[in-house]
XYZ file of C-alpha atoms in Angstrom:
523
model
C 0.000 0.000 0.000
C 1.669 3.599 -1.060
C 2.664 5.401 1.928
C -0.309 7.934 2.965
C 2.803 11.190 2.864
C 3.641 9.472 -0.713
C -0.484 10.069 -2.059
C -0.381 13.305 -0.564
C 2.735 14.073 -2.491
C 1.452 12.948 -5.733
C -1.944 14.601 -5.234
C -0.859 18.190 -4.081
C 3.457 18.378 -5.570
C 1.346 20.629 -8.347
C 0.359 23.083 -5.548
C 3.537 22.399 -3.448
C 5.794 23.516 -6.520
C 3.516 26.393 -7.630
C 3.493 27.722 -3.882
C 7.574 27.369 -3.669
C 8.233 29.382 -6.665
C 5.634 32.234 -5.198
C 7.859 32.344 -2.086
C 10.746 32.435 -3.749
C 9.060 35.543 -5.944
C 8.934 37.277 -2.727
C 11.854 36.614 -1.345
C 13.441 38.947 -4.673
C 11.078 41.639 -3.974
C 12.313 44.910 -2.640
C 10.244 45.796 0.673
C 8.025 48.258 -0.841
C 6.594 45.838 -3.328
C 5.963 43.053 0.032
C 1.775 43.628 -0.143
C 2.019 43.187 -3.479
C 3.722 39.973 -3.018
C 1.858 38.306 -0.582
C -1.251 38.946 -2.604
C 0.492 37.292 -5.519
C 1.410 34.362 -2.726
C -1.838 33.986 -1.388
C -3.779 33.928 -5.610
C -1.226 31.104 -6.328
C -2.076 29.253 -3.478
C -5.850 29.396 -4.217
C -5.114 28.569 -8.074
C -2.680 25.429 -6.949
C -4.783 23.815 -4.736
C -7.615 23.859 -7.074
C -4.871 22.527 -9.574
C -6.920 18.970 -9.423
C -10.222 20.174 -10.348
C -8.952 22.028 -13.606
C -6.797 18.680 -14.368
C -7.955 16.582 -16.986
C -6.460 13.677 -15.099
C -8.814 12.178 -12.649
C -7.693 11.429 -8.518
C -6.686 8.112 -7.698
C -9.877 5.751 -6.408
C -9.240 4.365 -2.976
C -12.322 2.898 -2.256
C -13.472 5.210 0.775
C -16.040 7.214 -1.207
C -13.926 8.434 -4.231
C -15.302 9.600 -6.916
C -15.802 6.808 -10.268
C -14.861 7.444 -13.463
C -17.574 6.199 -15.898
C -15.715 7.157 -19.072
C -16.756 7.065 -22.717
C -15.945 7.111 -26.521
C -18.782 7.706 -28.346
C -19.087 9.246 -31.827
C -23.336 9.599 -32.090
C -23.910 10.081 -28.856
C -24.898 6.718 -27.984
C -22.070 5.664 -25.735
C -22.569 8.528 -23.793
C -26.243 8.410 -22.911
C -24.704 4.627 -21.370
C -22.283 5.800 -19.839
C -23.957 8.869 -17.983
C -26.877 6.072 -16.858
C -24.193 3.794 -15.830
C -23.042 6.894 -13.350
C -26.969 7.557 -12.403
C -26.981 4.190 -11.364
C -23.827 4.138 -9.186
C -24.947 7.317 -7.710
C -28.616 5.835 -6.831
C -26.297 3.020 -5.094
C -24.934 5.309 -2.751
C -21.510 6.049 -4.920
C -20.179 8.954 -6.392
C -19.489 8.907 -10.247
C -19.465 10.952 -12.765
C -19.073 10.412 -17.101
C -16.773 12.161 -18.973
C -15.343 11.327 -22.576
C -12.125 9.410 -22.877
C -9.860 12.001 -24.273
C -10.347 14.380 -20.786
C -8.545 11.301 -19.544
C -4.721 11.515 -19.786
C -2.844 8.182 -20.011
C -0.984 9.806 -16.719
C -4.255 10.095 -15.518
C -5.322 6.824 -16.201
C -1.895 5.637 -14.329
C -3.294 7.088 -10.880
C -6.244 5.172 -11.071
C -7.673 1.797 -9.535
C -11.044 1.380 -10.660
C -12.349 2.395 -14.239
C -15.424 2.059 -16.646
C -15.447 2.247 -19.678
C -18.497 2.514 -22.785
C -16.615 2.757 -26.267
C -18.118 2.332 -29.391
C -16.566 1.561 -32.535
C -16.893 3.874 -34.994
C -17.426 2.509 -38.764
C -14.615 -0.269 -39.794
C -13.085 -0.349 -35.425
C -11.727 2.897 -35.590
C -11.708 4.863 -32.238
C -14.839 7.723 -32.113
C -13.391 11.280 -32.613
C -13.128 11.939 -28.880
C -11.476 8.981 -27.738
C -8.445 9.523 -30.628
C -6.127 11.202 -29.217
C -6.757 9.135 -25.741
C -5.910 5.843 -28.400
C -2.756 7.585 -29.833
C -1.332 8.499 -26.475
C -2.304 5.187 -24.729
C -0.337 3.060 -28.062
C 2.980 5.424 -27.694
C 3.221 5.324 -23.906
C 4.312 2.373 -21.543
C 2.646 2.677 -18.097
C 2.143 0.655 -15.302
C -1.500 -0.234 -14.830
C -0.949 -3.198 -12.697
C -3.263 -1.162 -9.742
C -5.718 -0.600 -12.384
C -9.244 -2.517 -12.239
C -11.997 -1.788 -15.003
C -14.601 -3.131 -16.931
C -15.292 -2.381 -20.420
C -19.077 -2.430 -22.169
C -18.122 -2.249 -26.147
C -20.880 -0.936 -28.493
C -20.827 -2.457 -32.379
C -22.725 -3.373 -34.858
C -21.781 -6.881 -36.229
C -22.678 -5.761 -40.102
C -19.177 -4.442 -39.925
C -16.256 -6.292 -40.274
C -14.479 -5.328 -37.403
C -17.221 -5.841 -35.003
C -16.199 -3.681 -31.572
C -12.736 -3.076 -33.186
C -11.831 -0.015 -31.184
C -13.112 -1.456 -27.872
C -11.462 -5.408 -28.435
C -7.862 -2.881 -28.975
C -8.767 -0.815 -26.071
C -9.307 -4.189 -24.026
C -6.215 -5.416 -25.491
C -3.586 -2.634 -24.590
C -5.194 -2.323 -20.988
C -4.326 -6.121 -20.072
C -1.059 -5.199 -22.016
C -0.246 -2.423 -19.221
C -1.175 -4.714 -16.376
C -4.467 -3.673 -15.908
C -6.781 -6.468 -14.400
C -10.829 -6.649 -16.073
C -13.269 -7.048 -13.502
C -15.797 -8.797 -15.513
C -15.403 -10.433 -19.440
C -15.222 -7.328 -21.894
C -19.442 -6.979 -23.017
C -20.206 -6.245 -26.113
C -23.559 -4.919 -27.412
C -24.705 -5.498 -31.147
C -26.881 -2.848 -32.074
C -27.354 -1.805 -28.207
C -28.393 -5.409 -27.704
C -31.159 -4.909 -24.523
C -30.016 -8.273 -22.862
C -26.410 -7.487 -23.110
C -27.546 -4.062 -21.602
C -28.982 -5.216 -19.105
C -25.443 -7.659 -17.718
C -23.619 -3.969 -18.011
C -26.354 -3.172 -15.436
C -25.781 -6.482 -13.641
C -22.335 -5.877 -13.061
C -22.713 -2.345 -11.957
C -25.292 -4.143 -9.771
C -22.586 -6.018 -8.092
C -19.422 -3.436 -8.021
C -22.207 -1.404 -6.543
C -23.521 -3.889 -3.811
C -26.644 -2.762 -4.793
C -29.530 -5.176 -7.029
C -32.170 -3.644 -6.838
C -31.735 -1.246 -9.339
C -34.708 -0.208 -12.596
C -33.727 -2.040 -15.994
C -32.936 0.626 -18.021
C -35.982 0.513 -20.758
C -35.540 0.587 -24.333
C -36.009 3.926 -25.746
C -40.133 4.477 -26.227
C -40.854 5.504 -29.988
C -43.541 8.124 -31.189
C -45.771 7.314 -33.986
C -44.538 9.315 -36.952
C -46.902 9.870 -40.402
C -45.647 9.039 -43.380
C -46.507 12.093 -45.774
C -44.694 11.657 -49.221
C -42.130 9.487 -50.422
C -40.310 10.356 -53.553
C -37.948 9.020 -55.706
C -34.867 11.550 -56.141
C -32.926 9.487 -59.033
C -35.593 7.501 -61.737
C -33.330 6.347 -64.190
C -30.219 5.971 -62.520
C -28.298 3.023 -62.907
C -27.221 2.961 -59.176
C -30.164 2.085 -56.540
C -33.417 4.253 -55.824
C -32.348 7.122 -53.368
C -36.198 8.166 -51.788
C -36.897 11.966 -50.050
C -39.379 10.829 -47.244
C -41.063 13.565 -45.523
C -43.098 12.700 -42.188
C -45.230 14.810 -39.724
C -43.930 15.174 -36.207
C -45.944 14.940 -33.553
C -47.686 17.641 -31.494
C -44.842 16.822 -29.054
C -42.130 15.764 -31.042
C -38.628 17.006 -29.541
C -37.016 19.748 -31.149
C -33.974 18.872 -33.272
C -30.845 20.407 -34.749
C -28.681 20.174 -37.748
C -26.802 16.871 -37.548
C -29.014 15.101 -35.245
C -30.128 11.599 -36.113
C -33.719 9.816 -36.474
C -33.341 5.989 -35.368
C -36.250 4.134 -36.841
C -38.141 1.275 -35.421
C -38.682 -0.879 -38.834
C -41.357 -3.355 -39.207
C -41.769 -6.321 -41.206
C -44.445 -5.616 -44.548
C -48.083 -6.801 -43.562
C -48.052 -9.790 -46.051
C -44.962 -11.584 -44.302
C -46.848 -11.570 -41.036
C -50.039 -12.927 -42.422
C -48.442 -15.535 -44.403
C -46.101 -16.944 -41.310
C -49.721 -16.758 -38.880
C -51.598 -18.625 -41.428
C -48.578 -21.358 -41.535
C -48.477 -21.492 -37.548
C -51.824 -21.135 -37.320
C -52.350 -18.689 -34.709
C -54.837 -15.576 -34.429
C -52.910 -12.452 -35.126
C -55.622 -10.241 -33.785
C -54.961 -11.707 -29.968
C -54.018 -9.320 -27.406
C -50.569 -10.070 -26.303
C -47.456 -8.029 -24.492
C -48.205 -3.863 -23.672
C -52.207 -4.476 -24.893
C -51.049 -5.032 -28.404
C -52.126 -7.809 -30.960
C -50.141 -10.532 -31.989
C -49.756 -9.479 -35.511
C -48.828 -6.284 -33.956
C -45.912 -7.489 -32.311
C -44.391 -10.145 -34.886
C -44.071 -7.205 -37.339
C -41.372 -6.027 -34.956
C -40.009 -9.088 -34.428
C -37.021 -10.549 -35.947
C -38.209 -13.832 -38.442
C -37.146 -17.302 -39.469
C -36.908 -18.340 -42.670
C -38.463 -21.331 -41.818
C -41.555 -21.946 -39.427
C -41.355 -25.071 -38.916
C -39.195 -24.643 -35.237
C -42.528 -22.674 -34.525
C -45.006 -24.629 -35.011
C -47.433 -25.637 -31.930
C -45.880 -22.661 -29.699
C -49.003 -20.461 -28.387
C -48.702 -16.438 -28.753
C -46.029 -15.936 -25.516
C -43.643 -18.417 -25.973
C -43.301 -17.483 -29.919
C -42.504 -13.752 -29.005
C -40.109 -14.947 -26.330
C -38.267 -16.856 -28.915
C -38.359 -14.284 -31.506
C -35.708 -11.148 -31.056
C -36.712 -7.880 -31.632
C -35.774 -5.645 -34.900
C -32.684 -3.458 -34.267
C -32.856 0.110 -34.657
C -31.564 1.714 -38.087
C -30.153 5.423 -37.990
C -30.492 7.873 -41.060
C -29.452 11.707 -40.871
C -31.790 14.234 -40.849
C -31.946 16.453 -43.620
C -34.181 19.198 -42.416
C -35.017 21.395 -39.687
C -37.938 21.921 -37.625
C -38.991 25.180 -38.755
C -39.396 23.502 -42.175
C -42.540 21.656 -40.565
C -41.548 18.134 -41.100
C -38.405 15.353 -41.233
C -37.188 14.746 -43.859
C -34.960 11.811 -44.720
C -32.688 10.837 -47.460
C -32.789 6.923 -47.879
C -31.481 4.684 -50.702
C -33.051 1.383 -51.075
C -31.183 -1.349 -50.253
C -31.096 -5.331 -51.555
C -29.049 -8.196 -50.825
C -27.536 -10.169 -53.662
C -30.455 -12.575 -52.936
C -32.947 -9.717 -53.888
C -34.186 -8.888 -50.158
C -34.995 -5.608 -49.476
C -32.533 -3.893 -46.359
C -34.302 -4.011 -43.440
C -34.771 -0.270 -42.962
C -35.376 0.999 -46.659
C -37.537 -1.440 -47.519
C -39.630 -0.519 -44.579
C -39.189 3.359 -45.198
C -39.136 3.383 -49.357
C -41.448 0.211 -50.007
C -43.518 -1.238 -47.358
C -45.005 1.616 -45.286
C -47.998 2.636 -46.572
C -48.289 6.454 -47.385
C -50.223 7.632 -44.398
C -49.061 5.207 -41.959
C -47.287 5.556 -38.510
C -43.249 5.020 -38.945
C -42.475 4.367 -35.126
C -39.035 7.404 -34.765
C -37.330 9.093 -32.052
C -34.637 12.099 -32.434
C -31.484 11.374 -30.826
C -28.987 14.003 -30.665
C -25.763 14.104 -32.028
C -23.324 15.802 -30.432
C -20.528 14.996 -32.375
C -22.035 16.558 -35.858
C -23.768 19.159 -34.282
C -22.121 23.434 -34.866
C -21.754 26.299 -32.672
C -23.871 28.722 -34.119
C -20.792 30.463 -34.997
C -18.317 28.210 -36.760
C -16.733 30.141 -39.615
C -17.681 29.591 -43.454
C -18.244 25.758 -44.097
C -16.854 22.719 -46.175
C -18.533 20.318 -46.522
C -17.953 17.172 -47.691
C -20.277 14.109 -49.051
C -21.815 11.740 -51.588
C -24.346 9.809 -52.080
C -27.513 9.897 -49.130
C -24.478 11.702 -46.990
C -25.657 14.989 -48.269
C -28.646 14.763 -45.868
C -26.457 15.407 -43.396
C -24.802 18.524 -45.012
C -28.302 19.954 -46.100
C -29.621 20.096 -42.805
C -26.003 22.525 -41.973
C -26.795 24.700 -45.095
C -30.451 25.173 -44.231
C -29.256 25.769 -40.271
C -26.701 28.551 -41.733
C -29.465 30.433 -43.596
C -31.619 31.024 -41.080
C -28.507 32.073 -39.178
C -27.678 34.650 -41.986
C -24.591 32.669 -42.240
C -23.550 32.743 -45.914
C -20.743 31.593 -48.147
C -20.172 27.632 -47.632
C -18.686 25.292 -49.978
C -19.966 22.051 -50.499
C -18.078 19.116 -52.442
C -20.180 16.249 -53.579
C -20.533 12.969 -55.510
C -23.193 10.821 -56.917
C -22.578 8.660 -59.893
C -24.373 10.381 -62.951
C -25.526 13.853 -63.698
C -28.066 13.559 -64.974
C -30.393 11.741 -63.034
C -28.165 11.523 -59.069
C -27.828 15.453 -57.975
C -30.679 14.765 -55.575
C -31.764 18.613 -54.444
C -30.526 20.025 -57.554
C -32.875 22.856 -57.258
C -32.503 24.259 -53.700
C -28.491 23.381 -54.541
C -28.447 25.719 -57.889
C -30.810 28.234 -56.244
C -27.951 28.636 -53.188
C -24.945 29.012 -55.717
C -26.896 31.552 -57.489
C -27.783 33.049 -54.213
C -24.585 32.799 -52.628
C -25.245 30.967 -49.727
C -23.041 28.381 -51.715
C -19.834 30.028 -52.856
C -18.970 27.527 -54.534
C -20.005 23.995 -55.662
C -17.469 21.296 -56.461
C -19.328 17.834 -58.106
C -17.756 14.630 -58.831
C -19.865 11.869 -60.710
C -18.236 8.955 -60.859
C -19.523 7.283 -63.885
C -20.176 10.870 -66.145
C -16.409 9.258 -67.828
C -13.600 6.641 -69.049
C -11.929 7.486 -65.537
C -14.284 7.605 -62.213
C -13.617 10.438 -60.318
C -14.998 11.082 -56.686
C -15.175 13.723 -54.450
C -12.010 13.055 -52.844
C -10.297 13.530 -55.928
C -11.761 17.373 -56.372
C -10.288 17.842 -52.715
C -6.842 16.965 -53.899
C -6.808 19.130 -56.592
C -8.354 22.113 -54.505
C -5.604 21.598 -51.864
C -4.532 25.491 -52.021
C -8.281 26.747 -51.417
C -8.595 23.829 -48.872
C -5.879 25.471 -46.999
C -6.884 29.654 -47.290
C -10.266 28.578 -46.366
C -9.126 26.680 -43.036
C -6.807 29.561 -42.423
C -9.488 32.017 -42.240
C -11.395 29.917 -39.993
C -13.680 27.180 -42.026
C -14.943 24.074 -40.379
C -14.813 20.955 -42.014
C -17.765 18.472 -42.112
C -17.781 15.052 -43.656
C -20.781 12.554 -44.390
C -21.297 9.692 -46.403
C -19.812 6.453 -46.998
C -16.675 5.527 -44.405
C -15.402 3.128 -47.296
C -13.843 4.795 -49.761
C -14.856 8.575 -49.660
C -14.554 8.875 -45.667
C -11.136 6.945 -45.317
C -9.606 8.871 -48.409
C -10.848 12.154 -47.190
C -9.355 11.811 -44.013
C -6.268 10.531 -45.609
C -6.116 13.690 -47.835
C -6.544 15.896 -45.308
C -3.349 14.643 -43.170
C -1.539 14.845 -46.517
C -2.646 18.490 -47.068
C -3.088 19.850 -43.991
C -0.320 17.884 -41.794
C -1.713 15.714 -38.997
C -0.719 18.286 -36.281
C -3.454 20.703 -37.960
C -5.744 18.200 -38.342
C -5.866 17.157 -34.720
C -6.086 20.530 -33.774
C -9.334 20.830 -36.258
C -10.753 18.121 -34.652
C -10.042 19.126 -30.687
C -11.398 22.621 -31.924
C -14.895 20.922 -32.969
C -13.982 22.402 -36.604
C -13.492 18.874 -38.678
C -16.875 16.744 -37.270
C -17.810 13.561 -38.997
C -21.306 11.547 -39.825
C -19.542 8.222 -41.725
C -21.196 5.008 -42.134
């Protein structure tokens, strides 16, 4: 056990040091400047002792009532709504916690301390979200002892990626590396998996000494109308991209530019009928929460084949069957506009099956039904309402994203962006050609850069019209731009980033990035 003169050392040698060199000030000064010093004394004193609290390293936990660290990496805000329950529910336990994002942690920080969770999701192919990468960079470079270090890690994926959790499973990794012990197996949530949810709460449950605590539920939808759907590209040779415009309701949240709708899909009416007709149940029986059978199996998660289901009465099928996960599409309006709108390209597997989500959203929904959708904020692509002239940068159904900024800029008054997108052909993949032309005309576009990829012999994308604009790339930065990227991680969003540590340096692009001036919505 260190000495207790040894913690006091490494706790307070910032205020010891700062208060020696203010005596030492006074000692030089001639007598009629004394009053002058000790005031100077007595300021540093205050400032060093309060050196902790403006510290982004966090005290050492010695289990007598020390504060825990509940930290997080979390790119679409996600991680950190986890993470700040996970602290809620420590604090109902009688302990005090608090969440904060992984980069406010130092890995000199993370050296002083005994007991640490962690929520990280992995953002795109297992790269580390924007506010846990310089935390990931310093951790890889720097060889600590973490042998007096105890944590336990909740990773957040989604297993359609190839490197399912890929950022958390490293994290885990160079932890153990540095000594430090896991209290519990490393979790790891597909899609925000409820069950695996609910062993994070488990195990808080236990570290806590506490088991009574409330499951946390899953987040409750609001019934959405489905207005208009329209199809932005007939013709092209690349997949229907569909402008879906629905009607909040009377008390919808309020969101902003870069915030996210997460969708609650369902399966199309005909698949439900056909599987009750082959299992032979009534799909108008009241079930779970009041609804009907048929009700619930349309958000339920089916097998290809029924036979493992036949003879099972209404409960015991909808225990078996999972439910739906969640899909996430930008926003691409504003609420002064007076609905959501969303920019969706339908999906299909080689097999011809319709994605999940779009073939909900641009097929199966009726026009007029309810499309179950709640906001969810998105810190990470969200502006300051003054951030300088914007770039932005996007293909395909990314420029959803980047619409909502433009239309958030002109109601600001805040004129003179420049967007860079690509689609594949001109003539039938500008999707909001119209209001685009009408802002270059206007202004509120200064300029408009397009790539389409398939317009000739040699593809060009949008990364390609950022190389050659390097020069303006860097006068624009230079008087103060902020950079925002959405679209497609493969390809366009690796090369981008790429690009811009070739043009920029990667000094200035971490600084970008700390700054909240180079945000990113990649998928």
């Amino acid at each position: 056990m260190t000495p207790p003169s040894a913690l006091l050392y490494q706790r307070y040698w910032p205020a010891l040091a700062c208060l020696g060199l203010a005596a030492l000030l006074l000692w030089l000064q001639p007598p009629r400047q004394i009053s002058a010093g000790l005031a100077l004394l007595a300021w540093l004193g205050i400032c060093a002792l309060n050196w902790r609290a403006l510290s982004p390293s966090v005290p050492p936990i010695d289990g007598n009532g020390a504060q825990w660290l509940v930290a997080y990496a979390s790119q679409s805000g996600q991680a950190q709504a986890l993470a700040e329950r996970s602290a809620a529910q420590l604090r109902e336990a009688g302990l005090p916690a608090r969440a904060a994002a992984l980069d406010a942690l130092t890995p000199q920080g993370l050296a002083g301390l005994e007991r640490l969770l962690l929520v990280a999701s992995s953002y795109g192919e297992g790269e580390a979200p924007d506010n846990a990468a310089r935390f990931q960079r310093q951790l890889a470079r720097t060889a600590l002892d973490l042998s007096r270090l105890d944590y336990a890690l909740l990773a957040l994926g989604d297993s359609d990626y190839r490197h399912f959790c890929g950022f958390a499973r490293r994290l885990d990794s160079r932890l153990q590396q540095l000594g430090g012990r896991p209290l519990f197996d490393r979790l790891e949530a597909d899609r925000g998996d409820p069950a695996v949810l609910r062993q994070w709460q488990q195990q808080l449950g236990l570290l806590a000494g506490k088991h009574d605590f409330a499951d946390w539920q899953a987040p409750a939808y609001q019934a959405w109308p489905l207005l208009a759907r329209h199809c932005l590209n007939p013709g092209s040779r690349g997949r229907p991209a569909f402008r879906l415009r629905l009607l909040p309701p009377g008390d919808a949240p309020v969101w902003q530019a870069g915030d996210i709708a997460e969708i609650g899909p369902c399966q199309p009416a005909e698949r439900i009928e056909a599987l009750l007709q082959r299992i032979e149940l009534d799909g108008q029986q009241t079930v779970q929460d009041g609804q009907t059978l048929a009700w619930q199996l349309a958000r339920r998660q089916l097998p290809e084949a029924c036979s493992a289901l036949r003879g099972l009465d209404a409960e015991a099928l909808l225990q078996k069957l999972p439910r739906l996960p969640r899909r996430d599409y930008s926003i691409a309006s504003l609420p002064s506009d007076g609905t959501l709108e969303l920019l969706v390209r339908q999906q299909q597997d080689a097999a011809g099956n319709l994605g999940l989500g779009s073939g909900w959203l641009c097929r199966h929904a009726p026009l007029g039904a309810s499309v179950e959708l709640r906001i969810r904020s998105n810190p990470a692509f969200r502006l300051p309402i003054d951030s300088g002239p914007l770039i932005l940068i996007g293909n395909g159904t990314g420029l959803a994203g980047l619409r909502a900024h433009l239309r958030e800029r002109q109601q600001l008054g805040q004129h003179g962006h420049w967007l860079l997108f690509g689609e594949r052909n001109a003539a039938c993949d500008l999707f909001f050609a119209d209001e685009l032309r009408a802002w270059q005309r206007s202004g509120h576009l200064a300029r408009l850069d397009l790539a389409f990829s398939r317009d000739q012999a040699q593809p060009v994308y949008v990364q390609h019209l950022l190389r050659d604009a390097g020069d303006q790339l860097r006068a624009w930065i230079e008087r103060g731009a902020s950079l925002l990227v959405c679209g497609s991680l493969e390809g366009m969003g690796e090369e981008i980033d790429a690009l811009l540590h070739g043009l920029l340096g990667a000094q200035q692009v971490q600084a970008l990035r700390e700054a909240g001036r180079y945000r990113r919505d990649l998928y």
